[in-house]
Structures are given as structure tokens and as C-alpha cells.
């Protein structure tokens, strides 16, 4: 895939934008009503995070120096984030509920790996990806994250194709809600923040293919994710 070196936004900068959007989104879930304009705007901004991270799962798979360590790192932080996510959104470290986004991204990485495994037949790869998508439905963003990731992976030869593929999926994602919103359905009107799924498109269009950041930059997202969930959960409990 042709990269535009020196122009636009580096991968690290995009990830910083994504984690800031994530913090805004999670803060909105905790402290601002969805029915309000501010809550809707904050949730709309939060739609940036998952697609951007799915994009970098596809990118990271092809540029990582050690795939095994990549999987281990994702697995360890998925385990830690399980408790952080439950503490923040379910009221306790050991409450049962939806798994965190790190678990979703772990499954997305698994799907990319399966897709690129030449030893497996096409049918076996499809079956394993569908199984992973099923388990992703128990995690934050669910099977949509798997679909986003595979859309980016299947179109890696062209950034334009990647974004067109993603845009088509985004349209299919929000179309049922828009159809209901035009009928002034109350639930659909409270879901208008989902239009934010289009915000990653201009950001990814500006991605210049450069890694950016320093030696330890990759650890920031892994550490920030459970840390901010523990923080928001603690604030919610104390307030």
C-alpha cells in the first residue's frame, strides 16, 4: 500500500486522538444523559475510537516484529481490562458483563491472523472468523469491530478502497436507525450519535503511514485503557 511519508497524521497521533475520543465517550456514559445534546456529541466523538483501532490491528499485524508477543501483550491487557471494565460499568471488579474493547481487538487480531494463514483452507478460515465474530458479540463493539477490521484487511492494497469499504459498512450500520429517526422514534433519536462512525474517515485519510512516537508509545494505549476505566469507576463510586 502506498504511503504518503511526511504528510498528514502519524499512527501515534491517530492513536492519541482515538484514546482521547474514548475517554470522552466513557465519561459521557458515566456522567451525562444520552438524551441531552452534550451526551450525544460526546458519544458521537467516541465513535472514532473503535474503527481507528481496528484499522491499526490490520496495520500492526503486518508490521509487528514479533506476532507471538503481540498476541501475548493483547491477551494480558484484555485480562486486566476485564476487571477495569466491570468496575467502571458494572459496579464491581468481579461482576459479569460485557467484555472490554481490548478483548474485542484480541479477537480482531486473531481474525486477521487466520485470514493470512495459508495452511488453512478458505472454508476453515471463514468458519474460524465467524466463530471469533460470535464471541466478539460478548465484548464492547461486538462483531462490528471484526467486520471493520476485516474490511480494512481485505482492502489493504489501497487506502481509498479501505475507506470506501468502511464507509459502506458504516452506512449499513446506521441506516436502520436513520429510518426510525425519520419517523421520530424516540429510541432512534437517542441513537443519532452513531453518525459519528463517519468521523474516522477523514482522520484515516490523513494517515501518512509513519509510526511516529517513541520507543514506549505503544504501551500508552494498553496502560491508559484499564487505568482510565478504574479512574472513572472510582469517581462514579465516590460521587
GROMACS .gro file of C-alpha atoms in nm:
model
  239
    1UNK     CA    1   0.000   0.000   0.000
    2UNK     CA    2   0.140   0.339  -0.100
    3UNK     CA    3   0.218   0.561   0.199
    4UNK     CA    4   0.243   0.940   0.190
    5UNK     CA    5   0.552   0.988   0.403
    6UNK     CA    6   0.591   1.325   0.572
    7UNK     CA    7   0.235   1.445   0.513
    8UNK     CA    8  -0.065   1.417   0.738
    9UNK     CA    9  -0.102   1.238   1.071
   10UNK     CA   10   0.125   0.966   1.209
   11UNK     CA   11  -0.004   0.642   1.356
   12UNK     CA   12   0.082   0.754   1.710
   13UNK     CA   13  -0.107   1.080   1.668
   14UNK     CA   14  -0.411   0.893   1.540
   15UNK     CA   15  -0.400   0.662   1.841
   16UNK     CA   16  -0.378   0.963   2.076
   17UNK     CA   17  -0.688   1.107   1.909
   18UNK     CA   18  -0.859   0.770   1.945
   19UNK     CA   19  -0.788   0.733   2.318
   20UNK     CA   20  -0.898   1.091   2.385
   21UNK     CA   21  -1.223   1.019   2.198
   22UNK     CA   22  -1.260   0.702   2.404
   23UNK     CA   23  -1.219   0.891   2.731
   24UNK     CA   24  -1.481   1.146   2.622
   25UNK     CA   25  -1.720   0.866   2.527
   26UNK     CA   26  -1.677   0.672   2.850
   27UNK     CA   27  -1.712   0.987   3.059
   28UNK     CA   28  -2.039   1.056   2.879
   29UNK     CA   29  -2.170   0.708   2.961
   30UNK     CA   30  -2.090   0.765   3.327
   31UNK     CA   31  -2.195   1.124   3.387
   32UNK     CA   32  -2.408   1.269   3.105
   33UNK     CA   33  -2.760   1.167   2.994
   34UNK     CA   34  -2.789   1.024   2.645
   35UNK     CA   35  -3.099   1.234   2.584
   36UNK     CA   36  -2.901   1.558   2.608
   37UNK     CA   37  -2.719   1.731   2.324
   38UNK     CA   38  -2.385   1.722   2.510
   39UNK     CA   39  -2.414   1.349   2.574
   40UNK     CA   40  -2.496   1.285   2.209
   41UNK     CA   41  -2.198   1.492   2.091
   42UNK     CA   42  -1.961   1.317   2.333
   43UNK     CA   43  -2.082   0.974   2.224
   44UNK     CA   44  -2.051   1.082   1.860
   45UNK     CA   45  -1.685   1.172   1.918
   46UNK     CA   46  -1.642   0.836   2.086
   47UNK     CA   47  -1.734   0.656   1.763
   48UNK     CA   48  -1.384   0.745   1.638
   49UNK     CA   49  -1.203   0.501   1.864
   50UNK     CA   50  -1.308   0.150   1.761
   51UNK     CA   51  -1.271   0.191   1.382
   52UNK     CA   52  -0.930   0.357   1.419
   53UNK     CA   53  -0.808   0.081   1.649
   54UNK     CA   54  -0.947  -0.183   1.414
   55UNK     CA   55  -0.753  -0.020   1.132
   56UNK     CA   56  -0.433  -0.042   1.334
   57UNK     CA   57  -0.495  -0.405   1.420
   58UNK     CA   58  -0.473  -0.475   1.048
   59UNK     CA   59  -0.171  -0.247   1.011
   60UNK     CA   60   0.001  -0.379   1.322
   61UNK     CA   61  -0.030  -0.740   1.216
   62UNK     CA   62   0.175  -0.674   0.904
   63UNK     CA   63   0.438  -0.456   1.072
   64UNK     CA   64   0.490  -0.624   1.409
   65UNK     CA   65   0.835  -0.774   1.465
   66UNK     CA   66   0.703  -1.049   1.689
   67UNK     CA   67   0.346  -1.169   1.637
   68UNK     CA   68   0.358  -1.402   1.936
   69UNK     CA   69   0.448  -1.116   2.171
   70UNK     CA   70   0.174  -0.907   2.011
   71UNK     CA   71  -0.084  -1.174   2.097
   72UNK     CA   72   0.054  -1.218   2.450
   73UNK     CA   73   0.050  -0.843   2.513
   74UNK     CA   74  -0.308  -0.815   2.391
   75UNK     CA   75  -0.411  -1.115   2.600
   76UNK     CA   76  -0.255  -0.983   2.921
   77UNK     CA   77  -0.419  -0.643   2.890
   78UNK     CA   78  -0.751  -0.798   2.789
   79UNK     CA   79  -0.738  -0.990   3.119
   80UNK     CA   80  -0.656  -0.676   3.321
   81UNK     CA   81  -0.917  -0.472   3.137
   82UNK     CA   82  -1.184  -0.729   3.215
   83UNK     CA   83  -1.176  -0.617   3.578
   84UNK     CA   84  -1.139  -0.249   3.494
   85UNK     CA   85  -1.437  -0.258   3.256
   86UNK     CA   86  -1.655  -0.438   3.509
   87UNK     CA   87  -1.553  -0.195   3.783
   88UNK     CA   88  -1.640   0.105   3.566
   89UNK     CA   89  -1.962  -0.008   3.400
   90UNK     CA   90  -2.096  -0.297   3.607
   91UNK     CA   91  -2.026  -0.173   3.958
   92UNK     CA   92  -1.767  -0.427   4.071
   93UNK     CA   93  -1.442  -0.598   3.979
   94UNK     CA   94  -1.599  -0.941   3.965
   95UNK     CA   95  -1.939  -0.860   3.817
   96UNK     CA   96  -2.033  -1.042   3.498
   97UNK     CA   97  -2.099  -0.830   3.194
   98UNK     CA   98  -1.973  -0.728   2.853
   99UNK     CA   99  -1.601  -0.778   2.796
  100UNK     CA  100  -1.376  -0.483   2.722
  101UNK     CA  101  -1.266  -0.343   2.387
  102UNK     CA  102  -0.921  -0.498   2.435
  103UNK     CA  103  -1.085  -0.841   2.425
  104UNK     CA  104  -1.260  -0.739   2.104
  105UNK     CA  105  -0.934  -0.625   1.948
  106UNK     CA  106  -0.768  -0.952   2.052
  107UNK     CA  107  -1.035  -1.138   1.854
  108UNK     CA  108  -0.988  -0.899   1.562
  109UNK     CA  109  -0.616  -0.974   1.561
  110UNK     CA  110  -0.697  -1.344   1.566
  111UNK     CA  111  -0.923  -1.299   1.261
  112UNK     CA  112  -0.653  -1.116   1.067
  113UNK     CA  113  -0.405  -1.390   1.151
  114UNK     CA  114  -0.648  -1.662   1.042
  115UNK     CA  115  -0.719  -1.479   0.715
  116UNK     CA  116  -0.345  -1.465   0.639
  117UNK     CA  117  -0.275  -1.828   0.732
  118UNK     CA  118  -0.202  -2.011   0.402
  119UNK     CA  119  -0.208  -2.354   0.568
  120UNK     CA  120  -0.584  -2.328   0.627
  121UNK     CA  121  -0.846  -2.380   0.360
  122UNK     CA  122  -1.082  -2.099   0.269
  123UNK     CA  123  -1.373  -2.272   0.440
  124UNK     CA  124  -1.178  -2.328   0.761
  125UNK     CA  125  -1.067  -1.964   0.770
  126UNK     CA  126  -1.422  -1.842   0.720
  127UNK     CA  127  -1.556  -2.072   0.990
  128UNK     CA  128  -1.294  -1.959   1.244
  129UNK     CA  129  -1.357  -1.592   1.167
  130UNK     CA  130  -1.732  -1.640   1.213
  131UNK     CA  131  -1.670  -1.815   1.545
  132UNK     CA  132  -1.449  -1.525   1.657
  133UNK     CA  133  -1.719  -1.279   1.549
  134UNK     CA  134  -1.970  -1.472   1.760
  135UNK     CA  135  -1.754  -1.442   2.071
  136UNK     CA  136  -1.686  -1.075   1.990
  137UNK     CA  137  -2.059  -1.016   2.035
  138UNK     CA  138  -1.999  -1.061   2.409
  139UNK     CA  139  -1.747  -0.775   2.403
  140UNK     CA  140  -1.761  -0.399   2.360
  141UNK     CA  141  -1.843  -0.308   1.996
  142UNK     CA  142  -1.914  -0.675   1.925
  143UNK     CA  143  -1.899  -0.829   1.581
  144UNK     CA  144  -1.898  -0.483   1.419
  145UNK     CA  145  -1.534  -0.446   1.521
  146UNK     CA  146  -1.448  -0.774   1.348
  147UNK     CA  147  -1.630  -0.657   1.035
  148UNK     CA  148  -1.446  -0.322   1.042
  149UNK     CA  149  -1.110  -0.495   1.084
  150UNK     CA  150  -1.169  -0.741   0.803
  151UNK     CA  151  -1.290  -0.463   0.574
  152UNK     CA  152  -0.958  -0.285   0.629
  153UNK     CA  153  -0.761  -0.607   0.591
  154UNK     CA  154  -0.931  -0.720   0.270
  155UNK     CA  155  -0.861  -0.381   0.107
  156UNK     CA  156  -0.504  -0.324   0.225
  157UNK     CA  157  -0.372  -0.267  -0.126
  158UNK     CA  158  -0.543   0.074  -0.138
  159UNK     CA  159  -0.627   0.329   0.130
  160UNK     CA  160  -0.912   0.452  -0.087
  161UNK     CA  161  -1.060   0.103  -0.106
  162UNK     CA  162  -1.020   0.062   0.268
  163UNK     CA  163  -1.215   0.378   0.342
  164UNK     CA  164  -1.483   0.307   0.082
  165UNK     CA  165  -1.532  -0.040   0.230
  166UNK     CA  166  -1.552   0.103   0.579
  167UNK     CA  167  -1.794   0.377   0.469
  168UNK     CA  168  -2.030   0.122   0.313
  169UNK     CA  169  -2.033  -0.080   0.635
  170UNK     CA  170  -2.093   0.239   0.836
  171UNK     CA  171  -2.393   0.323   0.618
  172UNK     CA  172  -2.538  -0.023   0.672
  173UNK     CA  173  -2.474   0.019   1.046
  174UNK     CA  174  -2.672   0.342   1.083
  175UNK     CA  175  -2.936   0.303   0.811
  176UNK     CA  176  -3.195   0.121   1.029
  177UNK     CA  177  -3.160   0.389   1.298
  178UNK     CA  178  -3.199   0.672   1.049
  179UNK     CA  179  -3.508   0.509   0.905
  180UNK     CA  180  -3.664   0.504   1.252
  181UNK     CA  181  -3.541   0.856   1.334
  182UNK     CA  182  -3.726   0.999   1.036
  183UNK     CA  183  -4.040   0.858   1.198
  184UNK     CA  184  -3.943   1.039   1.521
  185UNK     CA  185  -3.889   0.713   1.703
  186UNK     CA  186  -3.761   0.812   2.049
  187UNK     CA  187  -3.505   0.531   2.073
  188UNK     CA  188  -3.362   0.609   1.729
  189UNK     CA  189  -3.339   0.981   1.807
  190UNK     CA  190  -3.126   0.895   2.110
  191UNK     CA  191  -2.900   0.689   1.883
  192UNK     CA  192  -2.813   0.971   1.644
  193UNK     CA  193  -2.466   0.983   1.796
  194UNK     CA  194  -2.399   0.673   1.583
  195UNK     CA  195  -2.346   0.914   1.293
  196UNK     CA  196  -2.005   0.961   1.449
  197UNK     CA  197  -1.894   0.636   1.280
  198UNK     CA  198  -1.812   0.855   0.979
  199UNK     CA  199  -1.563   1.069   1.176
  200UNK     CA  200  -1.275   0.819   1.140
  201UNK     CA  201  -1.283   0.852   0.760
  202UNK     CA  202  -1.114   1.195   0.728
  203UNK     CA  203  -0.870   1.104   1.005
  204UNK     CA  204  -0.763   0.782   0.835
  205UNK     CA  205  -0.744   0.966   0.504
  206UNK     CA  206  -0.479   1.187   0.664
  207UNK     CA  207  -0.276   0.893   0.794
  208UNK     CA  208   0.068   0.917   0.636
  209UNK     CA  209   0.190   0.565   0.711
  210UNK     CA  210   0.451   0.681   0.961
  211UNK     CA  211   0.463   0.515   1.300
  212UNK     CA  212   0.551   0.829   1.497
  213UNK     CA  213   0.602   0.842   1.871
  214UNK     CA  214   0.888   0.690   2.066
  215UNK     CA  215   1.009   0.358   2.194
  216UNK     CA  216   0.738   0.320   2.458
  217UNK     CA  217   0.450   0.487   2.277
  218UNK     CA  218   0.276   0.156   2.202
  219UNK     CA  219   0.233   0.097   2.574
  220UNK     CA  220   0.033   0.415   2.628
  221UNK     CA  221  -0.294   0.276   2.491
  222UNK     CA  222  -0.258  -0.056   2.673
  223UNK     CA  223  -0.196   0.118   3.006
  224UNK     CA  224  -0.437   0.406   2.955
  225UNK     CA  225  -0.732   0.182   2.876
  226UNK     CA  226  -0.766  -0.001   3.210
  227UNK     CA  227  -0.630   0.300   3.404
  228UNK     CA  228  -0.897   0.540   3.282
  229UNK     CA  229  -1.171   0.282   3.346
  230UNK     CA  230  -1.054   0.236   3.705
  231UNK     CA  231  -1.042   0.616   3.744
  232UNK     CA  232  -1.391   0.677   3.604
  233UNK     CA  233  -1.530   0.390   3.809
  234UNK     CA  234  -1.370   0.530   4.127
  235UNK     CA  235  -1.507   0.879   4.060
  236UNK     CA  236  -1.851   0.736   3.995
  237UNK     CA  237  -1.846   0.541   4.323
  238UNK     CA  238  -1.726   0.837   4.528
  239UNK     CA  239  -1.971   1.081   4.370
   0.00000   0.00000   0.00000
